[in-house]
Amino acid sequence: MKKLLAIGGVVATIIAFVATSTSVILTSCGGGEDTSSLNLQYEVVNNGTDVKLTWTQIESADYYTISVDGTVIDSTADNTVTEYTVTSDHAGKVLKVTAVGAETSDEIDIAALVKSTQLSDFGEASSSYKSAVGFGSDGSATVYSLLDSGNYSYFDFWISDGTAGNVLVNEIDICSPNVTYGGTGNFNSEDNWSTAWGTGYVAPTGGYQNIYPGSGGIMGGGSYAIWLDPSGNGWDLNDHFVKFDVSGIGSDGAVSGTVYYQTVGGLLWIPVD
């Protein structure tokens, strides 16, 4: 079992954390005394659970408010405080900073940073469908056949019930490409992990497992988190998180659903409904 953070008594496997700032292109709005841009930027912090906002001081502002999805969650004491960390408790789609008195604001659309792909021709390893998924540099997903050896290096996860030649609908699992069973699998060395999603917009911080096929089973209507850890070294900003919503599983092994890939490195927020 893999743990991501030391939260609520869970011991973290993370040794080091390095945060880098990521700029976004934003639009200021409004008139007022000072329409200078806030130059809002963000940084992924606290092992991917929180987002630190920083912006440029506007002298004519009285203070700043921070809102998430249209609701103000906090405000600064004056116009000299130009940073704020939105924690996972307030994870949402749109983060906005408003310079009160200067009538200008900037925002970051977190939902727009998520790439969604509806899976088709996808199913259990012994079915007639393709069974592996790989994500491109833009976060879009491609479905691959397990027989397509030329693309093994692109596999990020695959699904199997652990029994070759049969389709056991209740035993289909999300598997890492480096997992093998019965001589089948071990498609590449990527050390990826999965777990049940839970609730809210933030991927779970613990409970991830490198699943061996046939140990449980995904369910139609269920949601799952996938942690893509290319270097296998625990959490860092090179990792990406995916939400997999399973809409249905057919008796022939067909699996329908949508994958949501967070394009921001290391960020656990996937704010989709």
mmCIF file of N, CA and C in Angstrom, residues 146-240:
data_model
loop_
_atom_site.group_PDB
_atom_site.id
_atom_site.type_symbol
_atom_site.label_atom_id
_atom_site.label_comp_id
_atom_site.label_asym_id
_atom_site.label_seq_id
_atom_site.Cartn_x
_atom_site.Cartn_y
_atom_site.Cartn_z
ATOM 1 N N LEU A 146 -3.551 -4.914 -25.973
ATOM 2 C CA LEU A 146 -2.443 -5.522 -25.236
ATOM 3 C C LEU A 146 -1.495 -6.278 -26.154
ATOM 4 N N LEU A 147 -1.918 -6.536 -27.366
ATOM 5 C CA LEU A 147 -1.071 -7.220 -28.343
ATOM 6 C C LEU A 147 -0.203 -6.244 -29.129
ATOM 7 N N ASP A 148 -0.413 -4.961 -28.914
ATOM 8 C CA ASP A 148 0.296 -3.930 -29.672
ATOM 9 C C ASP A 148 1.644 -3.644 -29.010
ATOM 10 N N SER A 149 2.585 -4.546 -29.210
ATOM 11 C CA SER A 149 3.874 -4.458 -28.516
ATOM 12 C C SER A 149 4.654 -3.199 -28.871
ATOM 13 N N GLY A 150 4.410 -2.650 -30.039
ATOM 14 C CA GLY A 150 5.123 -1.442 -30.441
ATOM 15 C C GLY A 150 4.747 -0.227 -29.609
ATOM 16 N N ASN A 151 3.631 -0.323 -28.891
ATOM 17 C CA ASN A 151 3.180 0.806 -28.072
ATOM 18 C C ASN A 151 3.213 0.509 -26.578
ATOM 19 N N TYR A 152 3.860 -0.577 -26.168
ATOM 20 C CA TYR A 152 3.904 -0.934 -24.750
ATOM 21 C C TYR A 152 4.429 0.206 -23.889
ATOM 22 N N SER A 153 5.372 0.955 -24.398
ATOM 23 C CA SER A 153 5.983 2.019 -23.588
ATOM 24 C C SER A 153 5.006 3.139 -23.272
ATOM 25 N N TYR A 154 3.904 3.212 -24.030
ATOM 26 C CA TYR A 154 2.920 4.274 -23.805
ATOM 27 C C TYR A 154 1.832 3.884 -22.809
ATOM 28 N N PHE A 155 1.784 2.626 -22.408
ATOM 29 C CA PHE A 155 0.724 2.185 -21.498
ATOM 30 C C PHE A 155 0.898 2.838 -20.129
ATOM 31 N N ASP A 156 -0.173 3.450 -19.625
ATOM 32 C CA ASP A 156 -0.172 4.011 -18.271
ATOM 33 C C ASP A 156 -0.995 3.166 -17.303
ATOM 34 N N PHE A 157 -2.032 2.493 -17.787
ATOM 35 C CA PHE A 157 -2.720 1.485 -16.995
ATOM 36 C C PHE A 157 -3.463 0.544 -17.932
ATOM 37 N N TRP A 158 -3.844 -0.608 -17.411
ATOM 38 C CA TRP A 158 -4.628 -1.564 -18.188
ATOM 39 C C TRP A 158 -5.602 -2.233 -17.239
ATOM 40 N N ILE A 159 -6.559 -2.983 -17.783
ATOM 41 C CA ILE A 159 -7.555 -3.620 -16.921
ATOM 42 C C ILE A 159 -7.623 -5.114 -17.220
ATOM 43 N N SER A 160 -7.780 -5.893 -16.155
ATOM 44 C CA SER A 160 -7.808 -7.347 -16.285
ATOM 45 C C SER A 160 -8.500 -7.963 -15.076
ATOM 46 N N ASP A 161 -9.077 -9.152 -15.282
ATOM 47 C CA ASP A 161 -9.671 -9.894 -14.164
ATOM 48 C C ASP A 161 -8.715 -10.938 -13.604
ATOM 49 N N GLY A 162 -7.505 -11.007 -14.162
ATOM 50 C CA GLY A 162 -6.497 -11.921 -13.649
ATOM 51 C C GLY A 162 -6.604 -13.334 -14.168
ATOM 52 N N THR A 163 -7.576 -13.610 -15.034
ATOM 53 C CA THR A 163 -7.755 -14.958 -15.576
ATOM 54 C C THR A 163 -7.748 -14.889 -17.091
ATOM 55 N N ALA A 164 -6.724 -15.446 -17.694
ATOM 56 C CA ALA A 164 -6.624 -15.433 -19.153
ATOM 57 C C ALA A 164 -7.701 -16.313 -19.771
ATOM 58 N N GLY A 165 -8.321 -15.801 -20.837
ATOM 59 C CA GLY A 165 -9.292 -16.588 -21.580
ATOM 60 C C GLY A 165 -10.717 -16.468 -21.099
ATOM 61 N N ASN A 166 -10.934 -15.868 -19.924
ATOM 62 C CA ASN A 166 -12.284 -15.700 -19.381
ATOM 63 C C ASN A 166 -12.529 -14.233 -19.044
ATOM 64 N N VAL A 167 -13.808 -13.876 -18.966
ATOM 65 C CA VAL A 167 -14.179 -12.538 -18.521
ATOM 66 C C VAL A 167 -14.978 -12.673 -17.235
ATOM 67 N N LEU A 168 -14.358 -12.277 -16.120
ATOM 68 C CA LEU A 168 -15.020 -12.290 -14.820
ATOM 69 C C LEU A 168 -15.374 -10.854 -14.487
ATOM 70 N N VAL A 169 -16.611 -10.488 -14.761
ATOM 71 C CA VAL A 169 -17.033 -9.091 -14.678
ATOM 72 C C VAL A 169 -16.775 -8.494 -13.308
ATOM 73 N N ASN A 170 -16.941 -9.251 -12.253
ATOM 74 C CA ASN A 170 -16.801 -8.721 -10.899
ATOM 75 C C ASN A 170 -15.359 -8.672 -10.403
ATOM 76 N N GLU A 171 -14.405 -9.074 -11.249
ATOM 77 C CA GLU A 171 -13.003 -9.115 -10.821
ATOM 78 C C GLU A 171 -12.090 -8.210 -11.652
ATOM 79 N N ILE A 172 -12.672 -7.377 -12.513
ATOM 80 C CA ILE A 172 -11.842 -6.521 -13.365
ATOM 81 C C ILE A 172 -11.176 -5.440 -12.519
ATOM 82 N N ASP A 173 -9.864 -5.339 -12.622
ATOM 83 C CA ASP A 173 -9.086 -4.382 -11.843
ATOM 84 C C ASP A 173 -8.332 -3.410 -12.738
ATOM 85 N N ILE A 174 -7.977 -2.253 -12.160
ATOM 86 C CA ILE A 174 -7.059 -1.308 -12.791
ATOM 87 C C ILE A 174 -5.645 -1.740 -12.437
ATOM 88 N N CYS A 175 -4.814 -1.980 -13.441
ATOM 89 C CA CYS A 175 -3.476 -2.541 -13.213
ATOM 90 C C CYS A 175 -2.389 -1.605 -13.731
ATOM 91 N N SER A 176 -1.278 -1.571 -13.014
ATOM 92 C CA SER A 176 -0.107 -0.839 -13.461
ATOM 93 C C SER A 176 0.584 -1.600 -14.590
ATOM 94 N N PRO A 177 1.227 -0.905 -15.533
ATOM 95 C CA PRO A 177 1.908 -1.598 -16.634
ATOM 96 C C PRO A 177 3.061 -2.492 -16.200
ATOM 97 N N ASN A 178 3.592 -2.267 -14.995
ATOM 98 C CA ASN A 178 4.701 -3.107 -14.551
ATOM 99 C C ASN A 178 4.231 -4.334 -13.783
ATOM 100 N N VAL A 179 2.895 -4.522 -13.704
ATOM 101 C CA VAL A 179 2.330 -5.691 -13.040
ATOM 102 C C VAL A 179 2.205 -6.824 -14.055
ATOM 103 N N THR A 180 2.432 -8.042 -13.604
ATOM 104 C CA THR A 180 2.336 -9.181 -14.501
ATOM 105 C C THR A 180 1.519 -10.292 -13.853
ATOM 106 N N TYR A 181 0.935 -11.144 -14.676
ATOM 107 C CA TYR A 181 0.289 -12.362 -14.185
ATOM 108 C C TYR A 181 0.355 -13.401 -15.289
ATOM 109 N N GLY A 182 0.723 -14.622 -14.944
ATOM 110 C CA GLY A 182 0.733 -15.717 -15.892
ATOM 111 C C GLY A 182 1.522 -15.461 -17.157
ATOM 112 N N GLY A 183 2.575 -14.658 -17.058
ATOM 113 C CA GLY A 183 3.376 -14.378 -18.242
ATOM 114 C C GLY A 183 2.804 -13.284 -19.117
ATOM 115 N N THR A 184 1.643 -12.744 -18.746
ATOM 116 C CA THR A 184 1.031 -11.659 -19.506
ATOM 117 C C THR A 184 1.115 -10.386 -18.701
ATOM 118 N N GLY A 185 1.457 -9.287 -19.348
ATOM 119 C CA GLY A 185 1.594 -8.013 -18.644
ATOM 120 C C GLY A 185 3.039 -7.588 -18.608
ATOM 121 N N ASN A 186 3.406 -6.846 -17.588
ATOM 122 C CA ASN A 186 4.754 -6.305 -17.476
ATOM 123 C C ASN A 186 5.132 -5.583 -18.767
ATOM 124 N N PHE A 187 4.228 -4.691 -19.175
ATOM 125 C CA PHE A 187 4.374 -4.040 -20.475
ATOM 126 C C PHE A 187 5.472 -2.983 -20.472
ATOM 127 N N ASN A 188 5.670 -2.311 -19.356
ATOM 128 C CA ASN A 188 6.787 -1.381 -19.211
ATOM 129 C C ASN A 188 7.075 -1.234 -17.719
ATOM 130 N N SER A 189 7.981 -0.372 -17.374
ATOM 131 C CA SER A 189 8.418 -0.278 -15.976
ATOM 132 C C SER A 189 7.708 0.817 -15.195
ATOM 133 N N GLU A 190 6.687 1.438 -15.759
ATOM 134 C CA GLU A 190 6.002 2.517 -15.057
ATOM 135 C C GLU A 190 5.344 2.007 -13.770
ATOM 136 N N ASP A 191 5.602 2.722 -12.696
ATOM 137 C CA ASP A 191 5.151 2.298 -11.375
ATOM 138 C C ASP A 191 3.929 3.123 -10.982
ATOM 139 N N ASN A 192 2.773 2.783 -11.563
ATOM 140 C CA ASN A 192 1.563 3.559 -11.338
ATOM 141 C C ASN A 192 0.625 2.849 -10.365
ATOM 142 N N TRP A 193 -0.279 3.621 -9.761
ATOM 143 C CA TRP A 193 -1.061 3.134 -8.631
ATOM 144 C C TRP A 193 -2.506 3.583 -8.757
ATOM 145 N N SER A 194 -3.406 2.888 -8.083
ATOM 146 C CA SER A 194 -4.814 3.273 -8.133
ATOM 147 C C SER A 194 -5.492 3.013 -6.795
ATOM 148 N N THR A 195 -6.642 3.662 -6.608
ATOM 149 C CA THR A 195 -7.467 3.460 -5.415
ATOM 150 C C THR A 195 -8.849 4.009 -5.703
ATOM 151 N N ALA A 196 -9.812 3.690 -4.860
ATOM 152 C CA ALA A 196 -11.146 4.267 -4.997
ATOM 153 C C ALA A 196 -11.072 5.770 -4.785
ATOM 154 N N TRP A 197 -11.889 6.525 -5.511
ATOM 155 C CA TRP A 197 -11.794 7.990 -5.465
ATOM 156 C C TRP A 197 -12.277 8.576 -4.158
ATOM 157 N N GLY A 198 -13.382 8.174 -3.661
ATOM 158 C CA GLY A 198 -13.938 8.820 -2.476
ATOM 159 C C GLY A 198 -14.900 9.912 -2.893
ATOM 160 N N THR A 199 -14.823 11.078 -2.237
ATOM 161 C CA THR A 199 -15.721 12.188 -2.549
ATOM 162 C C THR A 199 -14.918 13.457 -2.786
ATOM 163 N N GLY A 200 -15.570 14.444 -3.396
ATOM 164 C CA GLY A 200 -14.937 15.741 -3.588
ATOM 165 C C GLY A 200 -14.072 15.799 -4.831
ATOM 166 N N TYR A 201 -13.329 16.909 -4.929
ATOM 167 C CA TYR A 201 -12.512 17.212 -6.103
ATOM 168 C C TYR A 201 -11.046 16.797 -5.968
ATOM 169 N N VAL A 202 -10.652 16.267 -4.815
ATOM 170 C CA VAL A 202 -9.242 15.986 -4.562
ATOM 171 C C VAL A 202 -9.011 14.478 -4.515
ATOM 172 N N ALA A 203 -8.038 14.012 -5.281
ATOM 173 C CA ALA A 203 -7.693 12.592 -5.253
ATOM 174 C C ALA A 203 -7.258 12.187 -3.857
ATOM 175 N N PRO A 204 -7.514 10.946 -3.457
ATOM 176 C CA PRO A 204 -7.099 10.492 -2.121
ATOM 177 C C PRO A 204 -5.594 10.664 -1.918
ATOM 178 N N THR A 205 -5.210 10.900 -0.668
ATOM 179 C CA THR A 205 -3.798 11.078 -0.344
ATOM 180 C C THR A 205 -3.131 9.788 0.111
ATOM 181 N N GLY A 206 -3.888 8.735 0.275
ATOM 182 C CA GLY A 206 -3.321 7.454 0.695
ATOM 183 C C GLY A 206 -4.157 6.313 0.183
ATOM 184 N N GLY A 207 -3.692 5.104 0.441
ATOM 185 C CA GLY A 207 -4.433 3.913 0.049
ATOM 186 C C GLY A 207 -4.155 3.422 -1.346
ATOM 187 N N TYR A 208 -3.244 4.062 -2.059
ATOM 188 C CA TYR A 208 -2.934 3.640 -3.428
ATOM 189 C C TYR A 208 -2.219 2.294 -3.421
ATOM 190 N N GLN A 209 -2.577 1.454 -4.378
ATOM 191 C CA GLN A 209 -1.946 0.144 -4.492
ATOM 192 C C GLN A 209 -1.587 -0.156 -5.940
ATOM 193 N N ASN A 210 -0.494 -0.878 -6.098
ATOM 194 C CA ASN A 210 -0.087 -1.384 -7.398
ATOM 195 C C ASN A 210 -0.830 -2.706 -7.587
ATOM 196 N N ILE A 211 -2.031 -2.653 -8.178
ATOM 197 C CA ILE A 211 -2.980 -3.755 -8.141
ATOM 198 C C ILE A 211 -2.545 -4.949 -8.986
ATOM 199 N N TYR A 212 -2.680 -6.126 -8.406
ATOM 200 C CA TYR A 212 -2.527 -7.351 -9.172
ATOM 201 C C TYR A 212 -3.908 -7.801 -9.626
ATOM 202 N N PRO A 213 -4.058 -8.185 -10.881
ATOM 203 C CA PRO A 213 -5.381 -8.520 -11.416
ATOM 204 C C PRO A 213 -6.095 -9.594 -10.608
ATOM 205 N N GLY A 214 -7.419 -9.408 -10.477
ATOM 206 C CA GLY A 214 -8.244 -10.400 -9.817
ATOM 207 C C GLY A 214 -8.351 -10.234 -8.322
ATOM 208 N N SER A 215 -7.943 -9.079 -7.789
ATOM 209 C CA SER A 215 -7.935 -8.906 -6.341
ATOM 210 C C SER A 215 -9.116 -8.095 -5.819
ATOM 211 N N GLY A 216 -10.052 -7.762 -6.656
ATOM 212 C CA GLY A 216 -11.175 -6.974 -6.155
ATOM 213 C C GLY A 216 -12.178 -6.687 -7.239
ATOM 214 N N GLY A 217 -11.974 -5.635 -7.976
ATOM 215 C CA GLY A 217 -12.856 -5.335 -9.088
ATOM 216 C C GLY A 217 -13.415 -3.935 -9.072
ATOM 217 N N ILE A 218 -13.378 -3.278 -10.225
ATOM 218 C CA ILE A 218 -14.031 -1.990 -10.390
ATOM 219 C C ILE A 218 -15.521 -2.232 -10.613
ATOM 220 N N MET A 219 -16.317 -1.214 -10.413
ATOM 221 C CA MET A 219 -17.764 -1.366 -10.518
ATOM 222 C C MET A 219 -18.351 -0.271 -11.401
ATOM 223 N N GLY A 220 -19.377 -0.608 -12.142
ATOM 224 C CA GLY A 220 -20.101 0.392 -12.895
ATOM 225 C C GLY A 220 -20.665 1.435 -11.961
ATOM 226 N N GLY A 221 -20.490 2.703 -12.302
ATOM 227 C CA GLY A 221 -20.930 3.786 -11.428
ATOM 228 C C GLY A 221 -19.887 4.212 -10.424
ATOM 229 N N GLY A 222 -18.774 3.506 -10.354
ATOM 230 C CA GLY A 222 -17.709 3.845 -9.413
ATOM 231 C C GLY A 222 -16.704 4.815 -10.008
ATOM 232 N N SER A 223 -15.951 5.480 -9.131
ATOM 233 C CA SER A 223 -14.897 6.401 -9.547
ATOM 234 C C SER A 223 -13.595 5.994 -8.885
ATOM 235 N N TYR A 224 -12.498 6.141 -9.645
ATOM 236 C CA TYR A 224 -11.204 5.652 -9.179
ATOM 237 C C TYR A 224 -10.124 6.689 -9.469
ATOM 238 N N ALA A 225 -9.142 6.751 -8.573
ATOM 239 C CA ALA A 225 -7.994 7.638 -8.743
ATOM 240 C C ALA A 225 -6.817 6.831 -9.238
ATOM 241 N N ILE A 226 -6.098 7.369 -10.194
ATOM 242 C CA ILE A 226 -4.889 6.732 -10.716
ATOM 243 C C ILE A 226 -3.737 7.718 -10.554
ATOM 244 N N TRP A 227 -2.689 7.246 -9.927
ATOM 245 C CA TRP A 227 -1.497 8.055 -9.667
ATOM 246 C C TRP A 227 -0.411 7.609 -10.640
ATOM 247 N N LEU A 228 -0.054 8.485 -11.572
ATOM 248 C CA LEU A 228 0.986 8.194 -12.544
ATOM 249 C C LEU A 228 2.313 8.710 -12.000
ATOM 250 N N ASP A 229 3.174 7.779 -11.625
ATOM 251 C CA ASP A 229 4.441 8.092 -10.964
ATOM 252 C C ASP A 229 5.575 7.583 -11.848
ATOM 253 N N PRO A 230 5.950 8.325 -12.897
ATOM 254 C CA PRO A 230 6.880 7.801 -13.905
ATOM 255 C C PRO A 230 8.232 7.373 -13.375
ATOM 256 N N SER A 231 8.708 8.036 -12.336
ATOM 257 C CA SER A 231 10.023 7.686 -11.797
ATOM 258 C C SER A 231 9.935 6.705 -10.639
ATOM 259 N N GLY A 232 8.721 6.420 -10.154
ATOM 260 C CA GLY A 232 8.551 5.463 -9.068
ATOM 261 C C GLY A 232 9.179 5.887 -7.766
ATOM 262 N N ASN A 233 9.309 7.196 -7.541
ATOM 263 C CA ASN A 233 10.024 7.693 -6.365
ATOM 264 C C ASN A 233 9.115 8.375 -5.356
ATOM 265 N N GLY A 234 7.807 8.123 -5.436
ATOM 266 C CA GLY A 234 6.892 8.850 -4.581
ATOM 267 C C GLY A 234 6.490 10.164 -5.222
ATOM 268 N N TRP A 235 5.693 10.949 -4.499
ATOM 269 C CA TRP A 235 5.124 12.166 -5.081
ATOM 270 C C TRP A 235 6.181 13.195 -5.430
ATOM 271 N N ASP A 236 6.054 13.785 -6.628
ATOM 272 C CA ASP A 236 6.772 15.001 -6.982
ATOM 273 C C ASP A 236 6.007 15.692 -8.102
ATOM 274 N N LEU A 237 6.535 16.800 -8.578
ATOM 275 C CA LEU A 237 5.825 17.609 -9.564
ATOM 276 C C LEU A 237 5.846 17.006 -10.964
ATOM 277 N N ASN A 238 6.526 15.882 -11.144
ATOM 278 C CA ASN A 238 6.501 15.175 -12.423
ATOM 279 C C ASN A 238 5.348 14.180 -12.503
ATOM 280 N N ASP A 239 4.678 13.957 -11.383
ATOM 281 C CA ASP A 239 3.570 13.001 -11.342
ATOM 282 C C ASP A 239 2.284 13.659 -11.842
ATOM 283 N N HIS A 240 1.347 12.813 -12.257
ATOM 284 C CA HIS A 240 0.036 13.311 -12.667
ATOM 285 C C HIS A 240 -1.037 12.403 -12.089
#
